[in-house]
CSV table of C-alpha atoms and ligand atoms in Angstrom, one decimal:
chain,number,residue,atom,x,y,z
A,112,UNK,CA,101.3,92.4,121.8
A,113,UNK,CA,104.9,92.4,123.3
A,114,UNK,CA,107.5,94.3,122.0
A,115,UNK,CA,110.4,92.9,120.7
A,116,UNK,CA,113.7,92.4,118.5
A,117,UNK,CA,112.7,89.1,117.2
A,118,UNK,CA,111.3,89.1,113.8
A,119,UNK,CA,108.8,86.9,114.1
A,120,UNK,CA,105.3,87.3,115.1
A,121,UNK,CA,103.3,84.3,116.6
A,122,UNK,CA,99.7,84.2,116.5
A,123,UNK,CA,98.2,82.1,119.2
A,124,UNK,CA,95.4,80.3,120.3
A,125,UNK,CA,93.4,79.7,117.5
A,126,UNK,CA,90.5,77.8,117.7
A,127,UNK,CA,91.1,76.3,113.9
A,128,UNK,CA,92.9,77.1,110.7
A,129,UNK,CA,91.5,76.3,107.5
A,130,UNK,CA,93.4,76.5,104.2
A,131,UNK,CA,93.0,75.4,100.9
A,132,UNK,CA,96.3,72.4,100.6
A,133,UNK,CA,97.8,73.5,97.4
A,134,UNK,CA,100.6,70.9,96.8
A,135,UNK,CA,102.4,73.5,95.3
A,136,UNK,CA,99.8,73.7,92.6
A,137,UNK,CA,98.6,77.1,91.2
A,138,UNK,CA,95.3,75.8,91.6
A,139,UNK,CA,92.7,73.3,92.5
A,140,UNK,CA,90.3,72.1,89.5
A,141,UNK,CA,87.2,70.0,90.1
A,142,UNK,CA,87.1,67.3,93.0
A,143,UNK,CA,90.2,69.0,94.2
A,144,UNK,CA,88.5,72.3,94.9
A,145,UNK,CA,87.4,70.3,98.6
A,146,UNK,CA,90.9,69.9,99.7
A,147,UNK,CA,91.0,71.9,102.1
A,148,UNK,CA,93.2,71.5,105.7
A,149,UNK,CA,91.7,72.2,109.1
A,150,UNK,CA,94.1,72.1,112.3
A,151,UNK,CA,92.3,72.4,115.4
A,152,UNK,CA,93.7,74.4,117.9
A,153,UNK,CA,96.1,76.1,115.9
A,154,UNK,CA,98.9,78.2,115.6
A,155,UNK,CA,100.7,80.5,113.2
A,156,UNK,CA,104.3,82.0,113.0
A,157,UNK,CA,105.1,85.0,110.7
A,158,UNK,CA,108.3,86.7,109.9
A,159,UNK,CA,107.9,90.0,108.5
A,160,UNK,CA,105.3,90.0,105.6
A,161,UNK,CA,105.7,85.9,105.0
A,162,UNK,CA,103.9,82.8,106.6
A,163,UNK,CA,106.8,81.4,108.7
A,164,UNK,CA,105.1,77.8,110.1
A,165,UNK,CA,101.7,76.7,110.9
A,166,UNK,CA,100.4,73.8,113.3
A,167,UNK,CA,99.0,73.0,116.2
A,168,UNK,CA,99.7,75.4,119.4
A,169,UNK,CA,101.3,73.0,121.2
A,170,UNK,CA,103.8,72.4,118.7
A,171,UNK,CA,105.0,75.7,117.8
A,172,UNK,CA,109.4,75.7,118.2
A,173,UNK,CA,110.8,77.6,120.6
A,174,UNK,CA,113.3,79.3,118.1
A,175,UNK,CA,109.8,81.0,117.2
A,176,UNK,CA,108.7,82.1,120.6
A,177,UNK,CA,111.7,82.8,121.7
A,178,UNK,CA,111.6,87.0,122.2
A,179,UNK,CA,108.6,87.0,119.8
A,180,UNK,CA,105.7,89.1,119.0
A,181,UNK,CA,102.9,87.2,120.6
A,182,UNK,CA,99.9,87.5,119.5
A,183,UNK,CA,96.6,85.5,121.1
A,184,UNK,CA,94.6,84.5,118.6
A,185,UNK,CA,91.6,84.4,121.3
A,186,UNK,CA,89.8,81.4,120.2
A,187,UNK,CA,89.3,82.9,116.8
A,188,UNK,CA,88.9,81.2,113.2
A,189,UNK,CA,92.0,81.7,110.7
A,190,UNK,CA,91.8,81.5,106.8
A,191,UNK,CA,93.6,83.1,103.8
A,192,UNK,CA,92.6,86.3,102.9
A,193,UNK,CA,89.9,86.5,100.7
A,194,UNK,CA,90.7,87.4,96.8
A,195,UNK,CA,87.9,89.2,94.9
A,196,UNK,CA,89.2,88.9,91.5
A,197,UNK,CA,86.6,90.6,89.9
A,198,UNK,CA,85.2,94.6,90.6
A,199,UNK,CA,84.0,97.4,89.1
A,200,UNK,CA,85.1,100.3,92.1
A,201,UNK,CA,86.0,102.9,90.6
A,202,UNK,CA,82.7,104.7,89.6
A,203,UNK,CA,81.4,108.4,89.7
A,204,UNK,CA,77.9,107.6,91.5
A,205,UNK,CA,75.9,105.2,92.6
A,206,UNK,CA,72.5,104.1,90.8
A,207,UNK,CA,69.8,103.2,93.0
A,208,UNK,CA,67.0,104.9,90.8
A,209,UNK,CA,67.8,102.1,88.4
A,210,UNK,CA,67.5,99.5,91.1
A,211,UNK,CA,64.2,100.9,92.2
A,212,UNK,CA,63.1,100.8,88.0
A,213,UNK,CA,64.2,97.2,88.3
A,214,UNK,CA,61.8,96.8,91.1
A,215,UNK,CA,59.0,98.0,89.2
A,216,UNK,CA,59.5,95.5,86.8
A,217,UNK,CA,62.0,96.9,84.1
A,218,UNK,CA,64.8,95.0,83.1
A,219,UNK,CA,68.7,95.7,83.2
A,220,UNK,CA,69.1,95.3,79.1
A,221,UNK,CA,65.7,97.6,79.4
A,222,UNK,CA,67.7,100.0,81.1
A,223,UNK,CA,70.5,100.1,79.5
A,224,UNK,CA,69.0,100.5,76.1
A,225,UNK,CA,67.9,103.7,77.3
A,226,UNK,CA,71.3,105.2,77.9
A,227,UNK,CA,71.1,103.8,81.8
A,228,UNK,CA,73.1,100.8,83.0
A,229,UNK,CA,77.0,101.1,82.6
A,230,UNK,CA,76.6,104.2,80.2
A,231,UNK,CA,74.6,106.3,83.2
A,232,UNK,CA,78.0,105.4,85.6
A,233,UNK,CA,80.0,106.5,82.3
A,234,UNK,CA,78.3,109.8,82.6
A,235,UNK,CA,79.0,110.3,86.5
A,236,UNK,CA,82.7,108.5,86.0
A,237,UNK,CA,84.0,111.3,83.4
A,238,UNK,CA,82.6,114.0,85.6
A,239,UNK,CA,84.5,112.9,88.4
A,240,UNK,CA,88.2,114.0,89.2
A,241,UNK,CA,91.2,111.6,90.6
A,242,UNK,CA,91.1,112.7,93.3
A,243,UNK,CA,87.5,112.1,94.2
A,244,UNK,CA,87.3,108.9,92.8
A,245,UNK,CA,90.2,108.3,94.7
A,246,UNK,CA,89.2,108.7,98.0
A,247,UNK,CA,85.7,107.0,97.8
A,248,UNK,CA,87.9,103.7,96.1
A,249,UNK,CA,89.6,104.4,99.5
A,250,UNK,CA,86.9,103.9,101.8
A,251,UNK,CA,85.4,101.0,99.9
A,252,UNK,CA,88.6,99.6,99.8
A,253,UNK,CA,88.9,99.7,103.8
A,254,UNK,CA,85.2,98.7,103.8
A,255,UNK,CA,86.3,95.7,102.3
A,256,UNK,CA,89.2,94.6,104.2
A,257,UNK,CA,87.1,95.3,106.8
A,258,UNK,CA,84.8,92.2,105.6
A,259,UNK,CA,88.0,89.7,105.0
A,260,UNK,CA,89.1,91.0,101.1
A,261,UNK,CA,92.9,91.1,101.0
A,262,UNK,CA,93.3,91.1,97.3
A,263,UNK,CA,91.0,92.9,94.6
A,264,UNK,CA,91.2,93.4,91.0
A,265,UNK,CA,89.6,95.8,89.7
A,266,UNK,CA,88.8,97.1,86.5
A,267,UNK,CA,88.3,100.5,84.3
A,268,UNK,CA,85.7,100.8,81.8
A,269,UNK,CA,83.2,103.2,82.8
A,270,UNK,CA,85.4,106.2,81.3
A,271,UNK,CA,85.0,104.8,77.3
A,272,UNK,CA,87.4,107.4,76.0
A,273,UNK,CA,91.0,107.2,75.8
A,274,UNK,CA,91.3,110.3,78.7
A,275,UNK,CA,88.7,108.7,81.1
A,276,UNK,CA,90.0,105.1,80.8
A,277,UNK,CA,93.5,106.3,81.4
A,278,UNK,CA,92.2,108.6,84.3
A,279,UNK,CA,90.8,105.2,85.9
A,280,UNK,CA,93.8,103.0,85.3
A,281,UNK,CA,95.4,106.0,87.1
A,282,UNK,CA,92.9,106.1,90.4
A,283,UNK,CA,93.4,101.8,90.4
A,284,UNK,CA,97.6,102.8,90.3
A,285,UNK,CA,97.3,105.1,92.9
A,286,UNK,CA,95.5,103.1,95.3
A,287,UNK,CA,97.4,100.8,95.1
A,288,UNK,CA,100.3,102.3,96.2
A,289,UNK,CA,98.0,103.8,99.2
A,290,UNK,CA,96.3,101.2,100.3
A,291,UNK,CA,97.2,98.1,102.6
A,292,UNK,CA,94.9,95.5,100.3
A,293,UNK,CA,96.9,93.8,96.7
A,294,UNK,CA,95.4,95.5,94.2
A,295,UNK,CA,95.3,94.2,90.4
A,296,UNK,CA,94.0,96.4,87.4
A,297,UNK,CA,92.3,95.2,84.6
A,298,UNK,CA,91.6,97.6,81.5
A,299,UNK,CA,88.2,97.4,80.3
A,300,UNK,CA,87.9,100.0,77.7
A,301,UNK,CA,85.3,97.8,75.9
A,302,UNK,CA,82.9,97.5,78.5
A,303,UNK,CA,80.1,99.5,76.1
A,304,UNK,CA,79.8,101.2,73.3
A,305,UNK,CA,79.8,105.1,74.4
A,306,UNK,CA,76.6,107.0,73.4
A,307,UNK,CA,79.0,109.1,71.3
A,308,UNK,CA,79.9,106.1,69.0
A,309,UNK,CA,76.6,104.6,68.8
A,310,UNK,CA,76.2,105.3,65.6
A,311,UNK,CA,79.4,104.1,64.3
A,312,UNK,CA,80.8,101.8,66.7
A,313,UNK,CA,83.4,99.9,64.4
A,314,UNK,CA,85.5,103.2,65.2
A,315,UNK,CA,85.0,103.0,68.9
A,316,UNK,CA,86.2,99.3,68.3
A,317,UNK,CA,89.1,101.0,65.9
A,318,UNK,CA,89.7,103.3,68.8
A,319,UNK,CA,90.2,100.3,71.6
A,320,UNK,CA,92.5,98.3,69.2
A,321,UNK,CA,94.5,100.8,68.0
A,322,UNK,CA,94.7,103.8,70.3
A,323,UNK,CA,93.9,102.6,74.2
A,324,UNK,CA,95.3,99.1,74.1
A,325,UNK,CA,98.5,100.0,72.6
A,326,UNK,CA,98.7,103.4,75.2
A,327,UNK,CA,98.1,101.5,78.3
A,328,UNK,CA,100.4,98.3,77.4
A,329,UNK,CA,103.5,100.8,76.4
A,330,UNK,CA,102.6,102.7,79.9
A,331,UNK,CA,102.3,99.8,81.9
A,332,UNK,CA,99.1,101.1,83.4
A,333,UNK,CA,97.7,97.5,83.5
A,334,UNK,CA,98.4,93.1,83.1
A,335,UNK,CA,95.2,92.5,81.5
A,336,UNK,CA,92.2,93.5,78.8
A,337,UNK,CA,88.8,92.7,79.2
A,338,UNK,CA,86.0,92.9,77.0
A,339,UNK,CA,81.9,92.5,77.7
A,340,UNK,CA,80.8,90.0,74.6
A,341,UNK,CA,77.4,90.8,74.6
A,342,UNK,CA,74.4,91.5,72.5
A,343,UNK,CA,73.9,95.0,72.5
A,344,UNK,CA,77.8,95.5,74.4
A,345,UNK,CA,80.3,93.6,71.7
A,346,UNK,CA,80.0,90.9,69.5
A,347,UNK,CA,81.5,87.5,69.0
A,348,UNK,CA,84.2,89.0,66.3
A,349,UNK,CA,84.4,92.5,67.9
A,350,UNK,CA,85.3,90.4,71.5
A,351,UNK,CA,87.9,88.6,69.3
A,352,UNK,CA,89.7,91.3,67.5
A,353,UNK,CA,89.9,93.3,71.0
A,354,UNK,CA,91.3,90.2,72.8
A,355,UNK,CA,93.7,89.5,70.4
A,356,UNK,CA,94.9,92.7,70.1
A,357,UNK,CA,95.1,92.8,73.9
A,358,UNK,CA,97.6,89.8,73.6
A,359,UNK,CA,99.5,91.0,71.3
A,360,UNK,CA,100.5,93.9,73.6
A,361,UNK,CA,101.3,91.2,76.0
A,362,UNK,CA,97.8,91.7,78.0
A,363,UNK,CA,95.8,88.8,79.6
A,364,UNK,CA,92.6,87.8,78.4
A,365,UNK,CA,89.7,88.0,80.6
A,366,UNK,CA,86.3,88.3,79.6
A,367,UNK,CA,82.3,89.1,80.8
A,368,UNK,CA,80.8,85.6,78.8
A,369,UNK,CA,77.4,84.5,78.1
A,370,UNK,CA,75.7,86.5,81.0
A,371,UNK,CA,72.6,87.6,79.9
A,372,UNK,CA,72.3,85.1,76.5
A,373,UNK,CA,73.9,81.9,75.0
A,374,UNK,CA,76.5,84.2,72.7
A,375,UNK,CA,79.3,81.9,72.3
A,376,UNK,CA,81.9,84.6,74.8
A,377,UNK,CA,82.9,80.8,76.9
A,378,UNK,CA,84.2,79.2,73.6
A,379,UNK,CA,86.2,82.6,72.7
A,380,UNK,CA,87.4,82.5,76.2
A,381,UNK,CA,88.9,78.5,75.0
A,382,UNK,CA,90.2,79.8,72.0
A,383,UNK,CA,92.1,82.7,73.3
A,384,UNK,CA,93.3,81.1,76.2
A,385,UNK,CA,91.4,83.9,78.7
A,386,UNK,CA,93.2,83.5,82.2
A,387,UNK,CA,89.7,83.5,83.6
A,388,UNK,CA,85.9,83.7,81.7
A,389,UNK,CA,83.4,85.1,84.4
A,390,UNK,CA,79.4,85.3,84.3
A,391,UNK,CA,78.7,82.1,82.4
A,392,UNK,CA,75.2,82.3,83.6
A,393,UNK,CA,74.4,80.4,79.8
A,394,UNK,CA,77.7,78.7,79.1
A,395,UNK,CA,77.1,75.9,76.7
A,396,UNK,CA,77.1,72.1,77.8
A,397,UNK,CA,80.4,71.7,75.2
A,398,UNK,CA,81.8,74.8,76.7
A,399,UNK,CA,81.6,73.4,80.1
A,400,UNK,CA,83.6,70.1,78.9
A,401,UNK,CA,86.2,72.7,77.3
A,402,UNK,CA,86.7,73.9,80.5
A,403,UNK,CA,86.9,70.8,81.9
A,404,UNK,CA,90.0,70.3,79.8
A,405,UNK,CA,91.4,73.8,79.5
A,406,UNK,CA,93.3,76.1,82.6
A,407,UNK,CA,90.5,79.0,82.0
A,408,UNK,CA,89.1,79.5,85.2
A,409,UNK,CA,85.4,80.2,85.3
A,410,UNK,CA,84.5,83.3,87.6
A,411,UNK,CA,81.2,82.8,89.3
A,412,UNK,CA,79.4,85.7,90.2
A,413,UNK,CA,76.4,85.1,92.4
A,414,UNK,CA,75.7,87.9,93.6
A,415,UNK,CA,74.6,89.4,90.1
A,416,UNK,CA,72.1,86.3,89.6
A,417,UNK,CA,70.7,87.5,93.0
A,418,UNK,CA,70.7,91.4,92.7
A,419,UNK,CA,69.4,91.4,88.6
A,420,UNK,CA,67.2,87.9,89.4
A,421,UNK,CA,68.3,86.2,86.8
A,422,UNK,CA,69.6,82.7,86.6
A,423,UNK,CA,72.8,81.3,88.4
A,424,UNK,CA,75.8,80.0,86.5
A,425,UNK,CA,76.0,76.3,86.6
A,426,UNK,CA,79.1,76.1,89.4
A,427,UNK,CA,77.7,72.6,90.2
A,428,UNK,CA,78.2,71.3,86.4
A,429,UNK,CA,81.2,73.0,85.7
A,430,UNK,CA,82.9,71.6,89.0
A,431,UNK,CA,81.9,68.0,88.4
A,432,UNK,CA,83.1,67.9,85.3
A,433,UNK,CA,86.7,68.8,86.5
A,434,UNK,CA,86.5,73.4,85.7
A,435,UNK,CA,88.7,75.5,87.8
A,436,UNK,CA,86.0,77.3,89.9
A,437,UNK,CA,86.7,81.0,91.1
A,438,UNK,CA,84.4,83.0,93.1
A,439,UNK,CA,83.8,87.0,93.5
A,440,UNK,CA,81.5,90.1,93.7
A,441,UNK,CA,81.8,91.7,90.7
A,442,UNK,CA,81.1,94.9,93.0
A,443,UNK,CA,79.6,97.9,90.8
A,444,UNK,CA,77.5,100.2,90.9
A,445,UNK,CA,74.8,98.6,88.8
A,446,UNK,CA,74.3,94.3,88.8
A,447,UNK,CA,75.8,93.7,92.3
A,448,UNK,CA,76.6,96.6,95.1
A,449,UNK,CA,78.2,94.1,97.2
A,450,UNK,CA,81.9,93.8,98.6
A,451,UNK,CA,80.9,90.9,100.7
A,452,UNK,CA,82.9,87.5,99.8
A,453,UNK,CA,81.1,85.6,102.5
A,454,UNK,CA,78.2,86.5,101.1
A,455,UNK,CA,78.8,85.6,97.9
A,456,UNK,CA,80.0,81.7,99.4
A,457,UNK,CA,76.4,82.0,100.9
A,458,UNK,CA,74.9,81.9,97.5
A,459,UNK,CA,77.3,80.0,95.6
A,460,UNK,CA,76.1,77.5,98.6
A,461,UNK,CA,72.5,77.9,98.6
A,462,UNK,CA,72.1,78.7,94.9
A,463,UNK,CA,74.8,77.3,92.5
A,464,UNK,CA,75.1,74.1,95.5
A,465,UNK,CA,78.9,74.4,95.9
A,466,UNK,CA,80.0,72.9,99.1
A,467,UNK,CA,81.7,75.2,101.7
A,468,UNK,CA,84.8,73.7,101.2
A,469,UNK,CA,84.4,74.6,97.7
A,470,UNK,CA,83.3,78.3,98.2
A,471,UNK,CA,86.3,79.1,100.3
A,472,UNK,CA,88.9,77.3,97.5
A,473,UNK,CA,87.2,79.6,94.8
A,474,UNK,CA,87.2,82.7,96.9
A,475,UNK,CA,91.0,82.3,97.7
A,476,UNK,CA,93.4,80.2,95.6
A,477,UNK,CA,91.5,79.8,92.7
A,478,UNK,CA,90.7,83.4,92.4
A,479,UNK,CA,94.0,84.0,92.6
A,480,UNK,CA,95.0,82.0,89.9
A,481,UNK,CA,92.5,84.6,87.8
A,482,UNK,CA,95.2,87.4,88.7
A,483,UNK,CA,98.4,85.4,88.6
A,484,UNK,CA,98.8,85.5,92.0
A,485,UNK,CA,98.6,82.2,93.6
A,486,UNK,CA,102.2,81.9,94.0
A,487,UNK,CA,102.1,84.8,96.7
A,488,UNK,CA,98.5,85.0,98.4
A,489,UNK,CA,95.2,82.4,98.5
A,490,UNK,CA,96.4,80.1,101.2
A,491,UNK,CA,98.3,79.5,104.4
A,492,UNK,CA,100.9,77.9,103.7
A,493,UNK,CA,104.5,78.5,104.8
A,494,UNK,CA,106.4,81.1,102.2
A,495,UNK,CA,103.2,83.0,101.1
A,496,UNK,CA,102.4,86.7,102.1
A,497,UNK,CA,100.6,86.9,105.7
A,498,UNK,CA,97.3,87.9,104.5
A,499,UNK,CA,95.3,86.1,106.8
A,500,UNK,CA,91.2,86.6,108.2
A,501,UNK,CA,90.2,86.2,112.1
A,502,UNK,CA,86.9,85.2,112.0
A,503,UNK,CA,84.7,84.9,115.1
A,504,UNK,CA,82.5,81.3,114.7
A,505,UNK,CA,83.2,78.1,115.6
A,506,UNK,CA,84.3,76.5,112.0
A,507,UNK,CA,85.0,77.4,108.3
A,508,UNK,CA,81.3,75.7,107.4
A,509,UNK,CA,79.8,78.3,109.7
A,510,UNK,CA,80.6,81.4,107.8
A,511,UNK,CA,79.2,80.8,104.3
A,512,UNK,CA,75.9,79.2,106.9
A,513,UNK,CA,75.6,82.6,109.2
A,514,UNK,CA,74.8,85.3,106.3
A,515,UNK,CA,74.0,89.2,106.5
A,516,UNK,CA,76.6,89.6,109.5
A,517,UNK,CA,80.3,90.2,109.4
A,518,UNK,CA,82.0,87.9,111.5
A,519,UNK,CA,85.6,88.9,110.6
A,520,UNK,CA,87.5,90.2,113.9
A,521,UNK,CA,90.6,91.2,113.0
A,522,UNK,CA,92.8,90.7,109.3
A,523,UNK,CA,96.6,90.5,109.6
A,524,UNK,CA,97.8,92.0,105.9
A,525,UNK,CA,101.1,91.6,104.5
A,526,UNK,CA,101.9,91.1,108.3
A,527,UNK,CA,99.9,94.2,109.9
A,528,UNK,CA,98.1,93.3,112.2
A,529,UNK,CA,93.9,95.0,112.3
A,530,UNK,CA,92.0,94.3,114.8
A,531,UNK,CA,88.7,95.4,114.2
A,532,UNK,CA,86.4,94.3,117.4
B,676,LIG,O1,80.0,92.6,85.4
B,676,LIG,N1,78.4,92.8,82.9
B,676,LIG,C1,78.9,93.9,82.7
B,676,LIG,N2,79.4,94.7,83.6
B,676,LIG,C2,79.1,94.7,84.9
B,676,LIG,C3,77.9,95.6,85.2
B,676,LIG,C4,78.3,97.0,85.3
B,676,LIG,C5,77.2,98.0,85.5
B,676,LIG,O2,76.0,97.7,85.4
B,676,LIG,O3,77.6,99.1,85.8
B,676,LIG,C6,79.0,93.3,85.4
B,676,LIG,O4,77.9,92.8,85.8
B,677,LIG,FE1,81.9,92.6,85.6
């Protein structure tokens, strides 16, 4: 790169650009997921932290070159940043005894109803101090930008007590001011019942709607609340009360619906107007026409299908009948320890048949819708932030087709440039 005074930053050379074409929509729903642009041979100008202009190289103005920051782009592959918008990192310890059980032939649920599962990571998580949790959320967090992520949520919910849950709406604040990637919080105080209240868990249910979502509304620790409706996690009514309470302290819905049963968490998700419903592995037929007709985005989640074996949501349906489709990890320590996106479009390829085009509108705009954040990040398009992936492969189609190897070469964030080869 050249020094210089001019405020812009070219980036040459590209061998393509490919971007979800918004129209200046917050997102794309059904057949409108495959819009996506390609420019051959492209170019892009930044100035500052923003997306300036995009084209073709020969066309870039000379107002932009003029004195600029170039940048050659060396042949490489350019799309938006990717947006996980849904993650568990922030965890005490890791559980791979469970995942050798689950070889062995136990089930998660199994597991779980022993005290394993997300109570064994509540264990490790209120042992753990800030600090510690903050610095390995650190390094997964530069893992991850590493492998294209430039905007995460992620969520509390493996404290279950009014201390712990605040401690890990604290770690998500503070790395967020530390770290280069955007990074959302979601509160997630009823993610299970804790083995203290399972006896009498209408007052750990008491306890989330009166005490923790009030606390970390008034302290602005978070945007959204978040609820597993489950059997054996919370019920229909409990998801309901917690939700609306959640709203009524101005907090988004989102909600963990009909993963591992048919319980009815998708048509909550319609009722309460969730900003996204994720899992869905046994969404209802009529749910899937509710979403047809609703702005609820449903958040697929491959890569817990693949890791717990179990069946994949049905991406295919709920895009042909006209859902808004969103795509992430759903990295934690327990049903998918992966922070790969690109992996994740493998699957949602191979297993849910989603088309590439698809993958990469659900793992970028449409995922940011799920955060209210498609205004800023989730394509490249002139006026959004510069978070932009350099990919080294001849097309888009190629990355969700290579799998198992990271072919991101360098990620401009917020207009830092990395260059990671
Ligand atoms: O999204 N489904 C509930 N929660 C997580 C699993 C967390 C864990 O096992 O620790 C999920 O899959
Ligand atoms: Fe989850």
């Amino acid at each position: 790169m050249t020094k210089s005074n001019s405020p812009f930053t070219v980036i040459r050379n590209l061998r393509q650009l490919t971007t979800p074409v918004t129209n200046g929509k917050p997102y794309l729903r059904g057949r409108e997921m495959r819009n996506i642009e390609t420019v051959d041979n492209a170019a892009i100008v930044i100035n500052s932290d923003t997306i300036e202009w995009i084209g073709r190289d020969t066309d870039v103005p000379d107002q932009y070159t003029d004195d600029a920051n170039i940048i050659d782009g060396n042949g490489l592959v350019a799309l938006p940043g990717f947006v996980d918008m849904h993650t568990h990192m922030v965890f005490g310890a890791t559980r791979e005894e469970e995942f050798a059980m689950r070889c062995s032939g136990a089930t998660y649920q199994e597991i779980a109803a022993k005290g394993g599962g997300i109570n064994n990571t509540v264990r490790t998580t209120r042992e753990a101090d800030k600090s510690r949790l903050r610095k390995q959320t650190m390094r997964f967090l530069d893992k991850m930008i590493r492998h294209g992520t430039t905007t995460v949520e992620i969520k509390s919910g493996y404290g279950l007590s009014e201390k712990d849950e605040v401690k890990m709406l604290d770690v998500i604040n503070m790395v967020k001011e530390d770290h280069l990637i955007n990074i959302v919080s979601t509160f997630l105080g009823a993610h299970a019942i804790p083995p203290e209240y399972k006896e009498h868990r209408e007052e750990y249910v008491d306890l989330v709607c009166k005490k923790m979502i009030p606390y970390v509304a008034k302290k602005n620790l978070t945007g959204f609340c978040d609820v597993f409706c489950e059997n054996g996690f919370f019920t229909l009514e409990e998801s309901r009360r917690i939700l609306q309470t959640g709203i009524e302290h101005r907090l988004a819905p989102k909600i963990h619906a009909d993963e591992l049963s048919p319980l009815g968490g998708s048509e909550l998700a319609i009722e309460v107007n969730a900003i996204s419903a994720d899992h869905l592995e046994h969404i209802s037929d009529k749910a899937i026409e509710m979403f047809a007709k609703s702005d609820v985005i449903a958040g697929m989640l491959p890569g817990v299908s693949f890791y717990l074996g179990h069946d994949y949501a049905p991406a295919r349906k709920l895009i042909d009948a006209g859902a808004i489709v969103a795509l992430a990890t759903d990295f934690n320590p327990g049903s998918c320890v992966s922070y790969s996106v690109p992996l994740m479009m493998t699957m949602a390829c191979t297993q849910m048949k989603m088309t590439p085009e698809e993958t990469l509108t659900a793992a970028t705009i449409n995922a940011a819708a799920a955060l209210n954040m498609s205004r800023i990040v989730g394509s490249i398009e002139e006026g959004k932030q510069a978070d932009i992936v350099f990919l080294q492969m001849p097309n888009y189609m190629y990355l969700p087709y290579h799998f198992g190897e990271n072919h991101v070469a360098a990620v401009m964030k917020s207009g830092t440039w990395l260059e990671y080869r």
